[in-house]
């Protein structure tokens, strides 16, 4: 595979036809012909497109040196959006989604529960606005009407388990063996008000100076999703 053409033919294998490759990488036949027949090289955007499609090393693609694929001898799995455009899965973080609910008087601890599936979040958003430690994330759902108007029954919430020091905001708590999702409010004297959005549910307090085994902060709510 001494030439760029040879390496393209290797990546497309049995589909190594000019029209097929040109269509896959969004080039015109005339532009692609200069690469295929005249030994030219594509622009950086096209090289990135080939990498996204085939999972190959760009250094190998340009020079023929090294392994065609990083840590592998075969292309990695690719993903596409609903229009068929390639998607770089490295741009996403996949967070486990548990069949667990958190609300007033409902829910259970994650414990050894196995996730149902994973939910994809943009890596840039997670690492720059939520946490660098993605292992501290999980997704569960909301049950009941105690936070109605803020978090509704059936909402999906992203929890950051690395944030267990209470501040003003939405948190998931453990009360005995139940999970609650509530708004926490810090007040002087090491007291935390635990507040429901629905006034039918009374506010109660946590005394940080006298912790008990009955109550624990599981993590902060960072995001929610809702079906309408």
PDB file of C-alpha atoms in Angstrom:
ATOM      1  CA  UNK A   1       0.000   0.000   0.000  1.00  0.00           C
ATOM      2  CA  UNK A   2       2.546   2.525  -1.201  1.00  0.00           C
ATOM      3  CA  UNK A   3       0.099   5.118  -2.520  1.00  0.00           C
ATOM      4  CA  UNK A   4      -2.820   7.022  -1.071  1.00  0.00           C
ATOM      5  CA  UNK A   5      -5.026   5.324  -3.671  1.00  0.00           C
ATOM      6  CA  UNK A   6      -3.900   1.914  -2.404  1.00  0.00           C
ATOM      7  CA  UNK A   7      -4.831   2.858   1.143  1.00  0.00           C
ATOM      8  CA  UNK A   8      -8.257   4.117   0.091  1.00  0.00           C
ATOM      9  CA  UNK A   9      -8.876   0.883  -1.802  1.00  0.00           C
ATOM     10  CA  UNK A  10      -7.872  -1.073   1.317  1.00  0.00           C
ATOM     11  CA  UNK A  11     -10.331   0.850   3.484  1.00  0.00           C
ATOM     12  CA  UNK A  12     -13.237   0.397   1.085  1.00  0.00           C
ATOM     13  CA  UNK A  13     -12.226  -3.173   0.151  1.00  0.00           C
ATOM     14  CA  UNK A  14     -14.838  -4.686  -2.210  1.00  0.00           C
ATOM     15  CA  UNK A  15     -16.536  -1.296  -2.609  1.00  0.00           C
ATOM     16  CA  UNK A  16     -13.390   0.430  -3.878  1.00  0.00           C
ATOM     17  CA  UNK A  17     -15.053   2.207  -6.812  1.00  0.00           C
ATOM     18  CA  UNK A  18     -14.422   5.866  -7.488  1.00  0.00           C
ATOM     19  CA  UNK A  19     -18.096   6.823  -7.437  1.00  0.00           C
ATOM     20  CA  UNK A  20     -18.767   4.977  -4.180  1.00  0.00           C
ATOM     21  CA  UNK A  21     -15.793   6.430  -2.306  1.00  0.00           C
ATOM     22  CA  UNK A  22     -16.386   9.947  -3.654  1.00  0.00           C
ATOM     23  CA  UNK A  23     -20.021   9.848  -2.510  1.00  0.00           C
ATOM     24  CA  UNK A  24     -19.078   8.543   0.944  1.00  0.00           C
ATOM     25  CA  UNK A  25     -16.605  11.369   1.561  1.00  0.00           C
ATOM     26  CA  UNK A  26     -18.735  14.105  -0.058  1.00  0.00           C
ATOM     27  CA  UNK A  27     -16.443  14.812  -3.019  1.00  0.00           C
ATOM     28  CA  UNK A  28     -17.305  15.374  -6.654  1.00  0.00           C
ATOM     29  CA  UNK A  29     -16.127  12.791  -9.165  1.00  0.00           C
ATOM     30  CA  UNK A  30     -13.887  15.426 -10.783  1.00  0.00           C
ATOM     31  CA  UNK A  31     -12.276  16.359  -7.477  1.00  0.00           C
ATOM     32  CA  UNK A  32     -11.880  12.761  -6.407  1.00  0.00           C
ATOM     33  CA  UNK A  33     -10.332  11.841  -9.775  1.00  0.00           C
ATOM     34  CA  UNK A  34      -7.362  14.077  -8.985  1.00  0.00           C
ATOM     35  CA  UNK A  35      -6.732  11.936  -5.908  1.00  0.00           C
ATOM     36  CA  UNK A  36      -7.472   8.563  -7.474  1.00  0.00           C
ATOM     37  CA  UNK A  37      -5.755   9.022 -10.839  1.00  0.00           C
ATOM     38  CA  UNK A  38      -3.223  11.807 -10.332  1.00  0.00           C
ATOM     39  CA  UNK A  39      -1.816  11.038  -6.876  1.00  0.00           C
ATOM     40  CA  UNK A  40      -3.231  14.098  -5.156  1.00  0.00           C
ATOM     41  CA  UNK A  41      -4.140  14.387  -1.476  1.00  0.00           C
ATOM     42  CA  UNK A  42      -7.474  15.607  -0.075  1.00  0.00           C
ATOM     43  CA  UNK A  43      -8.026  18.534   2.273  1.00  0.00           C
ATOM     44  CA  UNK A  44      -7.932  18.063   6.056  1.00  0.00           C
ATOM     45  CA  UNK A  45     -11.744  18.061   6.264  1.00  0.00           C
ATOM     46  CA  UNK A  46     -11.877  15.110   3.885  1.00  0.00           C
ATOM     47  CA  UNK A  47      -9.182  13.246   5.826  1.00  0.00           C
ATOM     48  CA  UNK A  48     -11.226  13.709   9.003  1.00  0.00           C
ATOM     49  CA  UNK A  49     -14.307  12.409   7.191  1.00  0.00           C
ATOM     50  CA  UNK A  50     -12.416   9.269   6.128  1.00  0.00           C
ATOM     51  CA  UNK A  51     -11.223   8.769   9.712  1.00  0.00           C
ATOM     52  CA  UNK A  52     -14.793   9.094  11.020  1.00  0.00           C
ATOM     53  CA  UNK A  53     -16.113   6.629   8.456  1.00  0.00           C
ATOM     54  CA  UNK A  54     -13.415   3.985   8.709  1.00  0.00           C
ATOM     55  CA  UNK A  55     -11.762   4.550  12.097  1.00  0.00           C
ATOM     56  CA  UNK A  56      -8.290   4.627  10.574  1.00  0.00           C
ATOM     57  CA  UNK A  57      -5.116   6.417  11.648  1.00  0.00           C
ATOM     58  CA  UNK A  58      -4.646   9.656   9.714  1.00  0.00           C
ATOM     59  CA  UNK A  59      -0.844   9.280   9.894  1.00  0.00           C
ATOM     60  CA  UNK A  60      -1.111   5.897   8.206  1.00  0.00           C
ATOM     61  CA  UNK A  61      -3.611   7.281   5.695  1.00  0.00           C
ATOM     62  CA  UNK A  62      -1.180  10.015   4.651  1.00  0.00           C
ATOM     63  CA  UNK A  63       2.137   8.156   4.819  1.00  0.00           C
ATOM     64  CA  UNK A  64       1.406   4.428   4.890  1.00  0.00           C
ATOM     65  CA  UNK A  65       3.518   4.123   8.049  1.00  0.00           C
ATOM     66  CA  UNK A  66       2.280   2.358  11.196  1.00  0.00           C
ATOM     67  CA  UNK A  67      -0.956   0.470  11.732  1.00  0.00           C
ATOM     68  CA  UNK A  68      -4.043   1.288   9.638  1.00  0.00           C
ATOM     69  CA  UNK A  69      -6.209   1.247  12.764  1.00  0.00           C
ATOM     70  CA  UNK A  70      -5.458   2.367  16.341  1.00  0.00           C
ATOM     71  CA  UNK A  71      -4.804  -0.660  18.593  1.00  0.00           C
ATOM     72  CA  UNK A  72      -6.639  -2.873  16.148  1.00  0.00           C
ATOM     73  CA  UNK A  73      -6.384  -4.554  12.812  1.00  0.00           C
ATOM     74  CA  UNK A  74      -9.986  -3.815  11.833  1.00  0.00           C
ATOM     75  CA  UNK A  75     -12.128  -0.695  11.598  1.00  0.00           C
ATOM     76  CA  UNK A  76     -13.945   0.313  14.746  1.00  0.00           C
ATOM     77  CA  UNK A  77     -17.714   0.362  14.808  1.00  0.00           C
ATOM     78  CA  UNK A  78     -19.225   3.479  13.304  1.00  0.00           C
ATOM     79  CA  UNK A  79     -22.442   5.296  14.103  1.00  0.00           C
ATOM     80  CA  UNK A  80     -24.676   7.552  12.027  1.00  0.00           C
ATOM     81  CA  UNK A  81     -27.347  10.111  12.793  1.00  0.00           C
ATOM     82  CA  UNK A  82     -30.937   9.840  11.550  1.00  0.00           C
ATOM     83  CA  UNK A  83     -29.880  11.338   8.200  1.00  0.00           C
ATOM     84  CA  UNK A  84     -27.135   8.774   7.724  1.00  0.00           C
ATOM     85  CA  UNK A  85     -24.275  11.175   8.474  1.00  0.00           C
ATOM     86  CA  UNK A  86     -21.328   9.655  10.358  1.00  0.00           C
ATOM     87  CA  UNK A  87     -21.103  10.456  14.076  1.00  0.00           C
ATOM     88  CA  UNK A  88     -17.873  10.364  16.075  1.00  0.00           C
ATOM     89  CA  UNK A  89     -18.821   8.366  19.168  1.00  0.00           C
ATOM     90  CA  UNK A  90     -15.740   9.700  20.965  1.00  0.00           C
ATOM     91  CA  UNK A  91     -17.593  13.013  21.223  1.00  0.00           C
ATOM     92  CA  UNK A  92     -20.098  11.421  23.596  1.00  0.00           C
ATOM     93  CA  UNK A  93     -20.166  10.072  27.155  1.00  0.00           C
ATOM     94  CA  UNK A  94     -22.446   7.094  27.738  1.00  0.00           C
ATOM     95  CA  UNK A  95     -24.052   7.216  31.208  1.00  0.00           C
ATOM     96  CA  UNK A  96     -25.837   4.170  32.711  1.00  0.00           C
ATOM     97  CA  UNK A  97     -29.625   4.500  33.001  1.00  0.00           C
ATOM     98  CA  UNK A  98     -31.107   2.610  35.961  1.00  0.00           C
ATOM     99  CA  UNK A  99     -34.689   1.452  36.444  1.00  0.00           C
ATOM    100  CA  UNK A 100     -34.876   3.411  39.694  1.00  0.00           C
ATOM    101  CA  UNK A 101     -37.157   6.235  40.761  1.00  0.00           C
ATOM    102  CA  UNK A 102     -36.569   9.054  43.229  1.00  0.00           C
ATOM    103  CA  UNK A 103     -39.378  10.993  44.900  1.00  0.00           C
ATOM    104  CA  UNK A 104     -41.150  11.486  48.216  1.00  0.00           C
ATOM    105  CA  UNK A 105     -41.625   8.065  49.759  1.00  0.00           C
ATOM    106  CA  UNK A 106     -40.580   6.151  46.654  1.00  0.00           C
ATOM    107  CA  UNK A 107     -37.431   4.681  45.197  1.00  0.00           C
ATOM    108  CA  UNK A 108     -34.570   2.468  46.128  1.00  0.00           C
ATOM    109  CA  UNK A 109     -30.809   2.658  46.207  1.00  0.00           C
ATOM    110  CA  UNK A 110     -28.777   1.901  43.100  1.00  0.00           C
ATOM    111  CA  UNK A 111     -26.673  -0.673  44.961  1.00  0.00           C
ATOM    112  CA  UNK A 112     -25.985  -3.636  42.677  1.00  0.00           C
ATOM    113  CA  UNK A 113     -28.766  -2.717  40.271  1.00  0.00           C
ATOM    114  CA  UNK A 114     -27.801  -3.350  36.650  1.00  0.00           C
ATOM    115  CA  UNK A 115     -28.404  -0.497  34.188  1.00  0.00           C
ATOM    116  CA  UNK A 116     -31.111  -0.936  31.553  1.00  0.00           C
ATOM    117  CA  UNK A 117     -29.096   0.883  28.889  1.00  0.00           C
ATOM    118  CA  UNK A 118     -26.822   3.916  28.470  1.00  0.00           C
ATOM    119  CA  UNK A 119     -27.758   7.487  27.585  1.00  0.00           C
ATOM    120  CA  UNK A 120     -25.471   9.631  25.434  1.00  0.00           C
ATOM    121  CA  UNK A 121     -24.385  13.114  26.531  1.00  0.00           C
ATOM    122  CA  UNK A 122     -21.994  15.462  24.775  1.00  0.00           C
ATOM    123  CA  UNK A 123     -18.499  14.912  26.187  1.00  0.00           C
ATOM    124  CA  UNK A 124     -17.642  18.616  25.946  1.00  0.00           C
ATOM    125  CA  UNK A 125     -20.646  19.581  28.096  1.00  0.00           C
ATOM    126  CA  UNK A 126     -20.052  16.844  30.660  1.00  0.00           C
ATOM    127  CA  UNK A 127     -16.328  17.509  31.085  1.00  0.00           C
ATOM    128  CA  UNK A 128     -16.561  21.313  31.075  1.00  0.00           C
ATOM    129  CA  UNK A 129     -19.793  21.930  32.973  1.00  0.00           C
ATOM    130  CA  UNK A 130     -20.544  18.802  35.036  1.00  0.00           C
ATOM    131  CA  UNK A 131     -17.513  16.701  35.982  1.00  0.00           C
ATOM    132  CA  UNK A 132     -14.263  15.259  34.675  1.00  0.00           C
ATOM    133  CA  UNK A 133     -14.952  12.055  36.585  1.00  0.00           C
ATOM    134  CA  UNK A 134     -17.617  10.518  34.377  1.00  0.00           C
ATOM    135  CA  UNK A 135     -17.746   7.364  36.510  1.00  0.00           C
ATOM    136  CA  UNK A 136     -19.654   9.426  39.088  1.00  0.00           C
ATOM    137  CA  UNK A 137     -22.690   9.838  36.812  1.00  0.00           C
ATOM    138  CA  UNK A 138     -25.943   7.919  36.589  1.00  0.00           C
ATOM    139  CA  UNK A 139     -29.437   8.471  35.220  1.00  0.00           C
ATOM    140  CA  UNK A 140     -32.694   7.599  36.992  1.00  0.00           C
ATOM    141  CA  UNK A 141     -36.295   8.843  36.835  1.00  0.00           C
ATOM    142  CA  UNK A 142     -38.603  10.917  39.036  1.00  0.00           C
ATOM    143  CA  UNK A 143     -41.696   9.472  40.695  1.00  0.00           C
ATOM    144  CA  UNK A 144     -44.611  11.361  42.229  1.00  0.00           C
ATOM    145  CA  UNK A 145     -45.686  14.992  42.553  1.00  0.00           C
ATOM    146  CA  UNK A 146     -43.568  16.308  45.422  1.00  0.00           C
ATOM    147  CA  UNK A 147     -41.463  18.437  43.006  1.00  0.00           C
ATOM    148  CA  UNK A 148     -44.270  19.125  40.524  1.00  0.00           C
ATOM    149  CA  UNK A 149     -43.519  22.183  38.418  1.00  0.00           C
ATOM    150  CA  UNK A 150     -39.760  21.738  38.801  1.00  0.00           C
ATOM    151  CA  UNK A 151     -39.343  18.002  38.283  1.00  0.00           C
ATOM    152  CA  UNK A 152     -42.463  16.172  37.181  1.00  0.00           C
ATOM    153  CA  UNK A 153     -43.490  12.540  37.463  1.00  0.00           C
ATOM    154  CA  UNK A 154     -41.632  10.551  34.805  1.00  0.00           C
ATOM    155  CA  UNK A 155     -38.830  13.077  34.248  1.00  0.00           C
ATOM    156  CA  UNK A 156     -35.344  11.677  33.651  1.00  0.00           C
ATOM    157  CA  UNK A 157     -32.516  13.121  35.776  1.00  0.00           C
ATOM    158  CA  UNK A 158     -28.725  13.017  35.519  1.00  0.00           C
ATOM    159  CA  UNK A 159     -27.064  12.647  38.932  1.00  0.00           C
ATOM    160  CA  UNK A 160     -23.494  13.634  39.790  1.00  0.00           C
ATOM    161  CA  UNK A 161     -22.524  11.337  42.676  1.00  0.00           C
ATOM    162  CA  UNK A 162     -19.308  13.299  43.191  1.00  0.00           C
ATOM    163  CA  UNK A 163     -21.312  16.239  44.563  1.00  0.00           C
ATOM    164  CA  UNK A 164     -22.463  15.178  48.029  1.00  0.00           C
ATOM    165  CA  UNK A 165     -21.633  18.354  49.965  1.00  0.00           C
ATOM    166  CA  UNK A 166     -24.952  20.208  50.111  1.00  0.00           C
ATOM    167  CA  UNK A 167     -25.324  23.582  48.447  1.00  0.00           C
ATOM    168  CA  UNK A 168     -28.397  25.391  47.197  1.00  0.00           C
ATOM    169  CA  UNK A 169     -29.800  23.273  44.392  1.00  0.00           C
ATOM    170  CA  UNK A 170     -31.545  20.032  43.481  1.00  0.00           C
ATOM    171  CA  UNK A 171     -30.222  16.829  45.046  1.00  0.00           C
ATOM    172  CA  UNK A 172     -31.118  13.174  45.376  1.00  0.00           C
ATOM    173  CA  UNK A 173     -31.159  12.040  49.021  1.00  0.00           C
ATOM    174  CA  UNK A 174     -31.479   8.736  50.791  1.00  0.00           C
ATOM    175  CA  UNK A 175     -33.970   8.788  53.664  1.00  0.00           C
ATOM    176  CA  UNK A 176     -33.769   5.404  55.368  1.00  0.00           C
ATOM    177  CA  UNK A 177     -34.079   3.073  52.346  1.00  0.00           C
ATOM    178  CA  UNK A 178     -35.999   5.501  50.117  1.00  0.00           C
ATOM    179  CA  UNK A 179     -34.732   7.974  47.551  1.00  0.00           C
ATOM    180  CA  UNK A 180     -35.957  11.576  47.479  1.00  0.00           C
ATOM    181  CA  UNK A 181     -35.304  14.315  44.975  1.00  0.00           C
ATOM    182  CA  UNK A 182     -35.565  17.705  46.693  1.00  0.00           C
ATOM    183  CA  UNK A 183     -34.288  21.251  46.679  1.00  0.00           C
ATOM    184  CA  UNK A 184     -31.666  21.867  49.355  1.00  0.00           C
ATOM    185  CA  UNK A 185     -31.198  25.267  50.988  1.00  0.00           C
ATOM    186  CA  UNK A 186     -28.233  25.969  53.248  1.00  0.00           C
ATOM    187  CA  UNK A 187     -28.969  28.175  56.254  1.00  0.00           C
ATOM    188  CA  UNK A 188     -26.686  29.364  59.084  1.00  0.00           C
ATOM    189  CA  UNK A 189     -25.736  26.922  61.800  1.00  0.00           C
ATOM    190  CA  UNK A 190     -25.033  23.932  59.607  1.00  0.00           C
ATOM    191  CA  UNK A 191     -28.706  23.343  58.856  1.00  0.00           C
ATOM    192  CA  UNK A 192     -30.033  22.268  55.470  1.00  0.00           C
ATOM    193  CA  UNK A 193     -33.664  22.832  54.582  1.00  0.00           C
ATOM    194  CA  UNK A 194     -35.085  20.021  52.445  1.00  0.00           C
ATOM    195  CA  UNK A 195     -37.802  21.617  50.331  1.00  0.00           C
ATOM    196  CA  UNK A 196     -40.512  20.213  48.060  1.00  0.00           C
ATOM    197  CA  UNK A 197     -41.926  22.303  45.208  1.00  0.00           C
ATOM    198  CA  UNK A 198     -45.412  21.018  46.094  1.00  0.00           C
ATOM    199  CA  UNK A 199     -46.561  22.750  49.294  1.00  0.00           C
ATOM    200  CA  UNK A 200     -48.516  19.641  50.291  1.00  0.00           C
ATOM    201  CA  UNK A 201     -45.163  18.125  51.308  1.00  0.00           C
ATOM    202  CA  UNK A 202     -43.658  19.776  54.409  1.00  0.00           C
ATOM    203  CA  UNK A 203     -40.112  21.072  54.589  1.00  0.00           C
ATOM    204  CA  UNK A 204     -37.768  19.288  56.963  1.00  0.00           C
ATOM    205  CA  UNK A 205     -34.215  19.874  58.161  1.00  0.00           C
ATOM    206  CA  UNK A 206     -30.889  18.080  58.103  1.00  0.00           C
ATOM    207  CA  UNK A 207     -28.410  19.030  60.842  1.00  0.00           C
ATOM    208  CA  UNK A 208     -24.942  18.720  59.296  1.00  0.00           C
ATOM    209  CA  UNK A 209     -23.337  18.967  62.746  1.00  0.00           C
ATOM    210  CA  UNK A 210     -25.182  15.840  63.908  1.00  0.00           C
ATOM    211  CA  UNK A 211     -25.256  13.445  60.949  1.00  0.00           C
ATOM    212  CA  UNK A 212     -27.239  10.227  61.213  1.00  0.00           C
ATOM    213  CA  UNK A 213     -27.308   7.008  59.230  1.00  0.00           C
ATOM    214  CA  UNK A 214     -30.911   7.703  58.254  1.00  0.00           C
ATOM    215  CA  UNK A 215     -30.051  10.423  55.739  1.00  0.00           C
ATOM    216  CA  UNK A 216     -27.374  10.662  53.058  1.00  0.00           C
ATOM    217  CA  UNK A 217     -26.873  12.889  50.036  1.00  0.00           C
ATOM    218  CA  UNK A 218     -26.579  10.673  46.947  1.00  0.00           C
ATOM    219  CA  UNK A 219     -25.682  13.392  44.444  1.00  0.00           C
ATOM    220  CA  UNK A 220     -26.637  16.605  42.712  1.00  0.00           C
ATOM    221  CA  UNK A 221     -29.124  16.767  39.848  1.00  0.00           C
ATOM    222  CA  UNK A 222     -27.272  18.217  36.843  1.00  0.00           C
ATOM    223  CA  UNK A 223     -29.852  17.832  34.054  1.00  0.00           C
ATOM    224  CA  UNK A 224     -33.361  16.623  33.410  1.00  0.00           C
ATOM    225  CA  UNK A 225     -35.274  15.433  30.364  1.00  0.00           C
ATOM    226  CA  UNK A 226     -39.032  15.332  29.867  1.00  0.00           C
ATOM    227  CA  UNK A 227     -41.521  13.782  27.482  1.00  0.00           C
ATOM    228  CA  UNK A 228     -44.378  16.064  26.448  1.00  0.00           C
TER     229      UNK A 228
END
